[in-house]
Tab-separated table of C-alpha atoms and ligand atoms in Angstrom:
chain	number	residue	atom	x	y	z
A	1	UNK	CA	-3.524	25.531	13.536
A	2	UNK	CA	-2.898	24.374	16.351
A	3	UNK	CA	-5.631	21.540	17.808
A	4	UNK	CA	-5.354	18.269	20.118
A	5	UNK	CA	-5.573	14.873	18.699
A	6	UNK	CA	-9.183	13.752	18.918
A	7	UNK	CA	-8.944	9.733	19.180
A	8	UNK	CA	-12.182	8.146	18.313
A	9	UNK	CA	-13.007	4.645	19.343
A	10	UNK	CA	-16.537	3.788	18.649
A	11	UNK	CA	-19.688	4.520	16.197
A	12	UNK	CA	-18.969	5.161	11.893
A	13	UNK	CA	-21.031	8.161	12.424
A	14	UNK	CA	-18.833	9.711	14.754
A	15	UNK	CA	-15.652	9.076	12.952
A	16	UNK	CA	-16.557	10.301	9.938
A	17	UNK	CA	-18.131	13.805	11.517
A	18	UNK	CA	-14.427	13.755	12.852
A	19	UNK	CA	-12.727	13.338	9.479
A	20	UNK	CA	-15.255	15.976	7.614
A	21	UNK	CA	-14.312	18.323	10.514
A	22	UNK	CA	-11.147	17.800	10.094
A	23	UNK	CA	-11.266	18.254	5.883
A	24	UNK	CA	-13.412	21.184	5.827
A	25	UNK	CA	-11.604	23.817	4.036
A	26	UNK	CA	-8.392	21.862	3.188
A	27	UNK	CA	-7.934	21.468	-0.442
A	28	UNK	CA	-5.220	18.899	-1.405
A	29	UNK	CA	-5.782	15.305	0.125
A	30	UNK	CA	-3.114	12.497	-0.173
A	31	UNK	CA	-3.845	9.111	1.064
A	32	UNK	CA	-1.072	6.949	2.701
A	33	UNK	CA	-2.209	3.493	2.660
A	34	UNK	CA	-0.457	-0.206	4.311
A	35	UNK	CA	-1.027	-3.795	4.147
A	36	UNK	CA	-4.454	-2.833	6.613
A	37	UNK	CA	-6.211	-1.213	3.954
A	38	UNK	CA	-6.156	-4.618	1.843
A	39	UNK	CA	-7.117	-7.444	4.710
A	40	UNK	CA	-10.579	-7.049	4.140
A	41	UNK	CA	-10.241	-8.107	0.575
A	42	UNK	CA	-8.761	-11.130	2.212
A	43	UNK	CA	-4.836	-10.110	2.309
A	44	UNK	CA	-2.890	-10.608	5.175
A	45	UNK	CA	-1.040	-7.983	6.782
A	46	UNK	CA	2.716	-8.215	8.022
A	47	UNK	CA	1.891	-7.048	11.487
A	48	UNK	CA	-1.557	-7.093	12.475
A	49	UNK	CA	-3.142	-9.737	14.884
A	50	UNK	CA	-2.306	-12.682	12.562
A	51	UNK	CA	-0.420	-11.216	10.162
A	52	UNK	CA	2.293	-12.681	7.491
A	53	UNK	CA	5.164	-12.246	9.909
A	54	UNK	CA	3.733	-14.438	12.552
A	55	UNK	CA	4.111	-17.448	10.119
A	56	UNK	CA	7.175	-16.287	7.969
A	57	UNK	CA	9.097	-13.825	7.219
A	58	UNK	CA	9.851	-12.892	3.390
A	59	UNK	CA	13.911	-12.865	2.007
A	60	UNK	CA	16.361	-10.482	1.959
A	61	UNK	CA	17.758	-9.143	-0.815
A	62	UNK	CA	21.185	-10.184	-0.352
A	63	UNK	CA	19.469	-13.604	0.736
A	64	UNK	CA	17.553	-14.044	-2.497
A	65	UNK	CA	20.390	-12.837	-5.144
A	66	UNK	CA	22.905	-15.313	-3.766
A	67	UNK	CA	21.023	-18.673	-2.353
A	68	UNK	CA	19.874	-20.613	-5.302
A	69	UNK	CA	17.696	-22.134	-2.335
A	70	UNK	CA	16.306	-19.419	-1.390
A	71	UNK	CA	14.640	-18.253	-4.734
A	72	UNK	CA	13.871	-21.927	-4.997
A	73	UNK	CA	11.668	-21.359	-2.426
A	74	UNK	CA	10.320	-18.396	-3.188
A	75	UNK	CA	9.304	-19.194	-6.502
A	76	UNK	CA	7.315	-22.405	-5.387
A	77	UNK	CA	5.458	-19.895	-2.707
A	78	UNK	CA	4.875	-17.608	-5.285
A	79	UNK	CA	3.115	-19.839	-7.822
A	80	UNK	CA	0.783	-21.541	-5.201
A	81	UNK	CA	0.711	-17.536	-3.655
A	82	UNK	CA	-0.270	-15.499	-7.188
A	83	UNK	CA	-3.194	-16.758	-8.084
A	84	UNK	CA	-4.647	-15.653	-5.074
A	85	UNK	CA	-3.111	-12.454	-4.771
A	86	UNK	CA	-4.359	-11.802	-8.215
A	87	UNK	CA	-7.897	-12.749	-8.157
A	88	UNK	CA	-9.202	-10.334	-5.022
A	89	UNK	CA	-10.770	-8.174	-5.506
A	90	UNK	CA	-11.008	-4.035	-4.057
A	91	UNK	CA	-12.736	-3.509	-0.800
A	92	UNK	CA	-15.306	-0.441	-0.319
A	93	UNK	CA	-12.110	1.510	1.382
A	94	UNK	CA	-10.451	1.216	-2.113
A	95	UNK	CA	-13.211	2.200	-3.918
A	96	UNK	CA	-14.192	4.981	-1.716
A	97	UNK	CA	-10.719	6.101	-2.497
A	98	UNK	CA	-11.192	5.619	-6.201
A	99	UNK	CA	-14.495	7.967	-5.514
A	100	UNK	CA	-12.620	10.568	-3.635
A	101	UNK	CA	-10.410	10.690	-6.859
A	102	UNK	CA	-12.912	10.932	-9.425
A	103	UNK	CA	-14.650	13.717	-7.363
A	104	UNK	CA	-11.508	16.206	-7.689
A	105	UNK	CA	-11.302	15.506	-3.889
A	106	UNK	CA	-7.920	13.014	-4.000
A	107	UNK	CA	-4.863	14.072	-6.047
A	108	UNK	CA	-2.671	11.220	-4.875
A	109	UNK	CA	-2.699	7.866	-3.429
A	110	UNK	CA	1.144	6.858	-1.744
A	111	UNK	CA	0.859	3.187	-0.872
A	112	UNK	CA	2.727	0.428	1.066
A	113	UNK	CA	1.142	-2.060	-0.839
A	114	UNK	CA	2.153	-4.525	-3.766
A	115	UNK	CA	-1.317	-5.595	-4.673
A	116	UNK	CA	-2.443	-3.358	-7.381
A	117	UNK	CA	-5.650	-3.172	-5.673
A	118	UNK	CA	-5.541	1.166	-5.776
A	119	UNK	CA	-5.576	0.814	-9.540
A	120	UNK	CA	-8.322	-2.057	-9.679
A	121	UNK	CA	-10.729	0.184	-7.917
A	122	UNK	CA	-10.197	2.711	-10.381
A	123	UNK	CA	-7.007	5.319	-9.448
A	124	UNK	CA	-5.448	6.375	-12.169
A	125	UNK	CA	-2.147	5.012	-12.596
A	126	UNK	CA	-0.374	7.950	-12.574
A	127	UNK	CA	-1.929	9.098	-9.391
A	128	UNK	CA	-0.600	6.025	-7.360
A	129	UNK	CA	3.013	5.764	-6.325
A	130	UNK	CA	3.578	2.225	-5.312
A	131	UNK	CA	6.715	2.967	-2.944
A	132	UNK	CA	7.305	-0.827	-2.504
A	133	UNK	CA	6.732	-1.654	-5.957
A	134	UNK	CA	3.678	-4.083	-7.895
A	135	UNK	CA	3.889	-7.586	-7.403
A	136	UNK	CA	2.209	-7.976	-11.006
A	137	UNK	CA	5.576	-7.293	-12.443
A	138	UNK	CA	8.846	-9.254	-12.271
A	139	UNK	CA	11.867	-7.633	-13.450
A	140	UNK	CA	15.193	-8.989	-14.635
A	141	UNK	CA	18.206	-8.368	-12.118
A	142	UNK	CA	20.763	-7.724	-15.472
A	143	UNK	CA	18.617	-6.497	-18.332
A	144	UNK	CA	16.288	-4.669	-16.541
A	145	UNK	CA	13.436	-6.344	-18.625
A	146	UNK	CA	9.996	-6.282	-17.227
A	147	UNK	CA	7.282	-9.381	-17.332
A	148	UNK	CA	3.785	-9.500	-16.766
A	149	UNK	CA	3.495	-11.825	-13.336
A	150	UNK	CA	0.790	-13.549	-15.794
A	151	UNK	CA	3.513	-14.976	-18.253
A	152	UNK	CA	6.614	-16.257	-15.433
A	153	UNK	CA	3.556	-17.799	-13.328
A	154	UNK	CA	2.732	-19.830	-16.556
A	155	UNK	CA	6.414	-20.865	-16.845
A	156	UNK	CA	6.163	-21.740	-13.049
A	157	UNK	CA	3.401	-23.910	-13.307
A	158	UNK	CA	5.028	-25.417	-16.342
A	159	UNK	CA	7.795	-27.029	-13.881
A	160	UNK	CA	10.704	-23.960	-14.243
A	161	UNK	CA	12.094	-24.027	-10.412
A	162	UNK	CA	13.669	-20.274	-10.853
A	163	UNK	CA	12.646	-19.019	-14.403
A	164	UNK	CA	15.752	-17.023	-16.456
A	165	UNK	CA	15.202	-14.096	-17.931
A	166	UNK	CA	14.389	-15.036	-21.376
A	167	UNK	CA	16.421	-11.978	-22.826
A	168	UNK	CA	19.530	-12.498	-21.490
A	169	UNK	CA	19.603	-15.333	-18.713
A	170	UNK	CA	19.576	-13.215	-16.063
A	171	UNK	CA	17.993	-13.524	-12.187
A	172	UNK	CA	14.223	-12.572	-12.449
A	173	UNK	CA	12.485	-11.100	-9.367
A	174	UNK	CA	9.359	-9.466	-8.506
A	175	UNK	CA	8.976	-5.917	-9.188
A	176	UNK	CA	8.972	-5.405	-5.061
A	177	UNK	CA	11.307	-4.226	-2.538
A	178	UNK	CA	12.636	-6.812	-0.713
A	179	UNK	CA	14.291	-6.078	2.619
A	180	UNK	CA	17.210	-4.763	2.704
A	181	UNK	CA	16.722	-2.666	-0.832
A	182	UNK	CA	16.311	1.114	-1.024
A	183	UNK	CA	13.060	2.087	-2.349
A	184	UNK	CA	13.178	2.909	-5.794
A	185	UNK	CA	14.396	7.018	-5.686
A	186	UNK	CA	11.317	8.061	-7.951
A	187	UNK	CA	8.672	6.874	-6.395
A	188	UNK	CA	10.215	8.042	-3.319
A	189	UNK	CA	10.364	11.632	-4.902
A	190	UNK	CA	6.927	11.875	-5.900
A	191	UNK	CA	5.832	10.528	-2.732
A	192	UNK	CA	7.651	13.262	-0.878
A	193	UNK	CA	6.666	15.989	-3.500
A	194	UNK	CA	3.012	14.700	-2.492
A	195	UNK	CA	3.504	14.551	1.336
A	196	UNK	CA	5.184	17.906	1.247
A	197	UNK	CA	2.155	19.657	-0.885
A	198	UNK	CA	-1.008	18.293	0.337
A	199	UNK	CA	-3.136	20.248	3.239
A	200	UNK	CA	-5.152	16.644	3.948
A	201	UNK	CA	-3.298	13.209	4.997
A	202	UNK	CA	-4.972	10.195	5.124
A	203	UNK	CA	-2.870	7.175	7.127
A	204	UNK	CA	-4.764	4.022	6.140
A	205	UNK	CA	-3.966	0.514	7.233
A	206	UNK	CA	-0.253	0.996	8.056
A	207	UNK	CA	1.539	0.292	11.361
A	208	UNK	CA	4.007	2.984	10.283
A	209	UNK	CA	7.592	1.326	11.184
A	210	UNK	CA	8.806	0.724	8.195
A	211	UNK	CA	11.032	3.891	7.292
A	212	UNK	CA	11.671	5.355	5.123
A	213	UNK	CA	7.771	5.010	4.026
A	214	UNK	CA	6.535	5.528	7.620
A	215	UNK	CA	8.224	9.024	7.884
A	216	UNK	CA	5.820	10.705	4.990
A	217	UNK	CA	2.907	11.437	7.432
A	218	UNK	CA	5.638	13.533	9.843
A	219	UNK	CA	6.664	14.969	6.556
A	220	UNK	CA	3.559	16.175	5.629
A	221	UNK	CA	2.529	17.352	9.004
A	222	UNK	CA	5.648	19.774	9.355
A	223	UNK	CA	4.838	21.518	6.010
A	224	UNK	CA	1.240	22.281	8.188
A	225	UNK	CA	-1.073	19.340	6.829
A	226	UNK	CA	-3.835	17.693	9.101
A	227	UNK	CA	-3.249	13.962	9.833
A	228	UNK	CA	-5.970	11.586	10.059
A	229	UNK	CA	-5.250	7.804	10.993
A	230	UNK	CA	-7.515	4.668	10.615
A	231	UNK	CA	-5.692	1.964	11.776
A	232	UNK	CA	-7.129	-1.123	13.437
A	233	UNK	CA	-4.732	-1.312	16.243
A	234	UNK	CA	-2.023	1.786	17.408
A	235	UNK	CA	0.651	2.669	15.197
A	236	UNK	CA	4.141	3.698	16.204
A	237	UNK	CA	2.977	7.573	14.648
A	238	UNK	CA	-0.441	7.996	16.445
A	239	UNK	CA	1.228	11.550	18.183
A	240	UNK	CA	0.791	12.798	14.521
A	241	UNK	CA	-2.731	12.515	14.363
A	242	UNK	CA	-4.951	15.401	14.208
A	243	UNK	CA	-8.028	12.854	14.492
A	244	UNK	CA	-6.857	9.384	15.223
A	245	UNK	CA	-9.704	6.261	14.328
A	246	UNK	CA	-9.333	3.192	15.590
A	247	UNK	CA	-11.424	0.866	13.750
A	248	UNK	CA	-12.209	-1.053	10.494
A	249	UNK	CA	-10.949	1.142	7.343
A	250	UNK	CA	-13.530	0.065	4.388
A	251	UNK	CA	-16.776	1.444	6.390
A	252	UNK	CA	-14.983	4.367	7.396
A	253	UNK	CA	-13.863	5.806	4.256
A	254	UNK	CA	-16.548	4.514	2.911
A	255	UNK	CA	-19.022	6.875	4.719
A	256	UNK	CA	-16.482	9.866	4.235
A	257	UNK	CA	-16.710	9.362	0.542
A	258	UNK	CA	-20.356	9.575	0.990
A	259	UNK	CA	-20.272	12.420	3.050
A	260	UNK	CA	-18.044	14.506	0.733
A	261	UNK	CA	-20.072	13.066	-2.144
A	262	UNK	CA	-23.314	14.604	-0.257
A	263	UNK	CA	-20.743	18.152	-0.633
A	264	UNK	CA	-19.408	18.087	-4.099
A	265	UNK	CA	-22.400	16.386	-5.851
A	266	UNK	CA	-25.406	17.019	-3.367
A	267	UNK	CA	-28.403	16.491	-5.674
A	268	UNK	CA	-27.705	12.901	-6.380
B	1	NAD	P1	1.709	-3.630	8.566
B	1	NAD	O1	1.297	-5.051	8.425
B	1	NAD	O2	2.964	-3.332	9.284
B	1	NAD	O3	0.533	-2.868	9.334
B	1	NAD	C1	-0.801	-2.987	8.928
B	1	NAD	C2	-1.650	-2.234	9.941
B	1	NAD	O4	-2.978	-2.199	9.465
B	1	NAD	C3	-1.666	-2.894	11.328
B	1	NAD	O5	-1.395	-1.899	12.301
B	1	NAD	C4	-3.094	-3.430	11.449
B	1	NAD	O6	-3.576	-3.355	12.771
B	1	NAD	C5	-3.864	-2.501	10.539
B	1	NAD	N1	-5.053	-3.092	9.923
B	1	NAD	C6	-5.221	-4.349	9.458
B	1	NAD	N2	-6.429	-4.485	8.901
B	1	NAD	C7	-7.048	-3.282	9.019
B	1	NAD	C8	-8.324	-2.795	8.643
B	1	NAD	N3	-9.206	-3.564	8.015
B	1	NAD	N4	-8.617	-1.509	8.902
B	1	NAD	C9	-7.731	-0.704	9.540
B	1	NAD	N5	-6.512	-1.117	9.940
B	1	NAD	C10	-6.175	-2.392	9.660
B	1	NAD	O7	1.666	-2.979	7.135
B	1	NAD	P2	2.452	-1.730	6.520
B	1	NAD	O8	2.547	-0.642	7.525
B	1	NAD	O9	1.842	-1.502	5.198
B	1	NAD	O10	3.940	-2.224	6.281
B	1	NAD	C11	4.197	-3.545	5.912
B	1	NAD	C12	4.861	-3.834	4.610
B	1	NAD	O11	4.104	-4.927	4.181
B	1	NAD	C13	4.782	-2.879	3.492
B	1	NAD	O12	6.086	-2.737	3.074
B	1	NAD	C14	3.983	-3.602	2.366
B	1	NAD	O13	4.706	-3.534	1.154
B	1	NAD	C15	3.956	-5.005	2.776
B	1	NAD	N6	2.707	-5.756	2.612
B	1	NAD	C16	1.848	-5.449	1.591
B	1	NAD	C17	0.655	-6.152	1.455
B	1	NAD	C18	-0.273	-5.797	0.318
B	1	NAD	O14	0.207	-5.374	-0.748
B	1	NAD	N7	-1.580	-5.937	0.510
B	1	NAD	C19	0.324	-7.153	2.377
B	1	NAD	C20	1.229	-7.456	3.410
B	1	NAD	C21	2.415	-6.735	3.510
C-alpha cells in the first residue's frame, strides 16, 4: 500500500492516532532505536543540539590499538564516564517498549545504543540486538575474554592507566564498535533477518547516517513494512516515513503503548 508520508508536528494525541493508524492490522513490529531514545534518561546524543560530537569526538580503532596515548585517555574518560552511564536509569519510551514486548505486540528491538538501557526496562535479552555492542562489557583484543565493566572500572579506580587482560596480557577494550570497525556480522544478521520480516518499523531517536545501521529502515520498507519515525529533529531517512513525528520520544511511545494496551488488554 501505497500512502503519503503524514508528518506530524504538534499535540501527543495526534501522533499517536497517527501511529495506531498506521499499526492497525500489521502484525510484526521491530523497533530501531539511536542515541535520541536515551537523552531523556540524561545521555547525550552524538548529533543532536548539544550532542557528544560537539565537545569530542570518540577514537578510532586503528587510533586506539596503536597509541598507548590514546587508550590512556580513554581509560581515564571512561572511569570518571561509567559510573554515570551505569547508574541511569530507563525512560517511559524504554519502558513503553518493554510493554509493547510483554504484550506479544514487539518481537524485536535493533538498537544503536551501548547503554543497556532496552534490557533494564525489561526486553528480553535475546530480543535486543545491540548492533554497536554493550558498553557493560570489555573484551580482550587477543583472548577474546569478556569482563564485566564492573570489575576493569574497579582496577581503574585502583590507579591501572590501561588495565591488561588478566588472562593473557592482552589490549582490553569495550565491548563497542569503535569507528572504523565493522559491526559485529551476527548482530548484523539478525538485525537484517528482523528488518526484512517485520510488517511495523519503529525509527526511534536516530539521525540515521551512520551506515550500515541507518540502512535497516530502507530495508525493511522494500520488503513492504510501514515506517514510523520519532525523531526530535529531521533525519537524513525522513522520505521513508509512512508517518513521520517530530517530537519528544518517551511521551510518544508512551501513549502508543497505552493505546495498544487499551487493544490487547482493554478491561484493565
Ligand atoms: P545520533 O546522535 O546521530 O542521533 C540522535 C537523534 O535523536 C538526533 O537526530 C536527535 O535530534 C534525536 N533525539 C535526541 N533526543 C531525542 C528525544 N528525546 N526524542 C526524539 N528524538 C531525539 O544517534 P544515532 O543515530 O544513534 O547514531 C549515533 C551513534 O552514537 C550510534 O552508533 C550509537 O552507538 C552511539 N551513541 C550511543 C549512545 C547511547 O548508547 N545512549 C549515546 C550517544 C551515542
Amino acid at each position: 500500500m501505497k500512502r503519503d508520508s503524514e508528518q506530524v508536528g504538534v499535540g501527543r494525541d495526534e501522533a499517536v492516532a497517527a501511529l495506531m493508524q498506521l499499526a492497525s492490522g500489521r502484525g510484526r513490529f521491530v523497533a530501531f532505536t539511536g542515541a535520541g531514545i536515551s537523552t531523556e534518561s540524561g545521555i547525550p546524543d552524538y548529533r543532536g543540539p548539544g550532542g557528544v560530537w560537539e565537545q569530542r569526538k570518540p577514537p578510532t580503532i586503528g587510533d586506539y590499538l596503536h597509541n598507548e596515548e590514546t587508550r590512556r585517555h580513554y581509560w581515564e574518560r571512561r572511569r570518571l564516564d561509567y559510573p554515570t552511564l551505569s547508574s541511569r536509569e530507563p525512560n517511559q519510551g524504554h519502558l513503553a517498549l518493554a510493554r509493547l514486548e510483554t504484550m506479544g505486540v514487539l518481537t524485536t528491538v535493533i538498537t544503536q545504543n551501548i547503554d543497556g538501557l532496552h534490557q533494564k526496562a525489561g526486553n528480553a535479552d535475546d530480543r535486543v540486538i545491540e548492533l554497536h555492542g554493550t558498553a557493560h562489557r570489555i573484551r580482550c583484543m587477543t583472548c577474546e575474554r569478556l569482563y564485566d565493566a564492573g570489575d576493569i572500572q574497579q582496577r581503574l579506580l585502583a590507579g591501572e592507566p590501561d588495565p591488561p587482560c588478566a588472562n593473557c596480557g592482552g589490549v582490553l577494550r569495550s565491548a563497542t564498535v569503535l569507528f572504523g570497525e565493522s559491526l559485529p556480522r551476527e548482530a548484523l544478521d539478525r538485525a537484517i533477518s528482523a528488518a526484512q520480516e517485520c510488517d511495523f518499523m519503529l525509527v526511534v531517536g536516530s539521525s540515521l547516517v551512520v551506515n550500515p545501521a541507518a540502512k535497516l529502515p530502507a530495508l525493511a520498507k522494500r520488503q513492504g513494512a510501514a515506517i514510523a519515525i520519532i525523531n526530535r529533529t529531521v533525519t537524513a531517512a525522513d522520505e521513508l516515513a509512512d508517518v513521520h513525528i517530530l517530537g519528544e520520544a518517551g511521551p510518544t511511545l508512551n501513549g502508543f503503548a497505552n493505546a495498544i494496551a487499551e487493544q490487547v488488554e482493554p478491561s484493565r
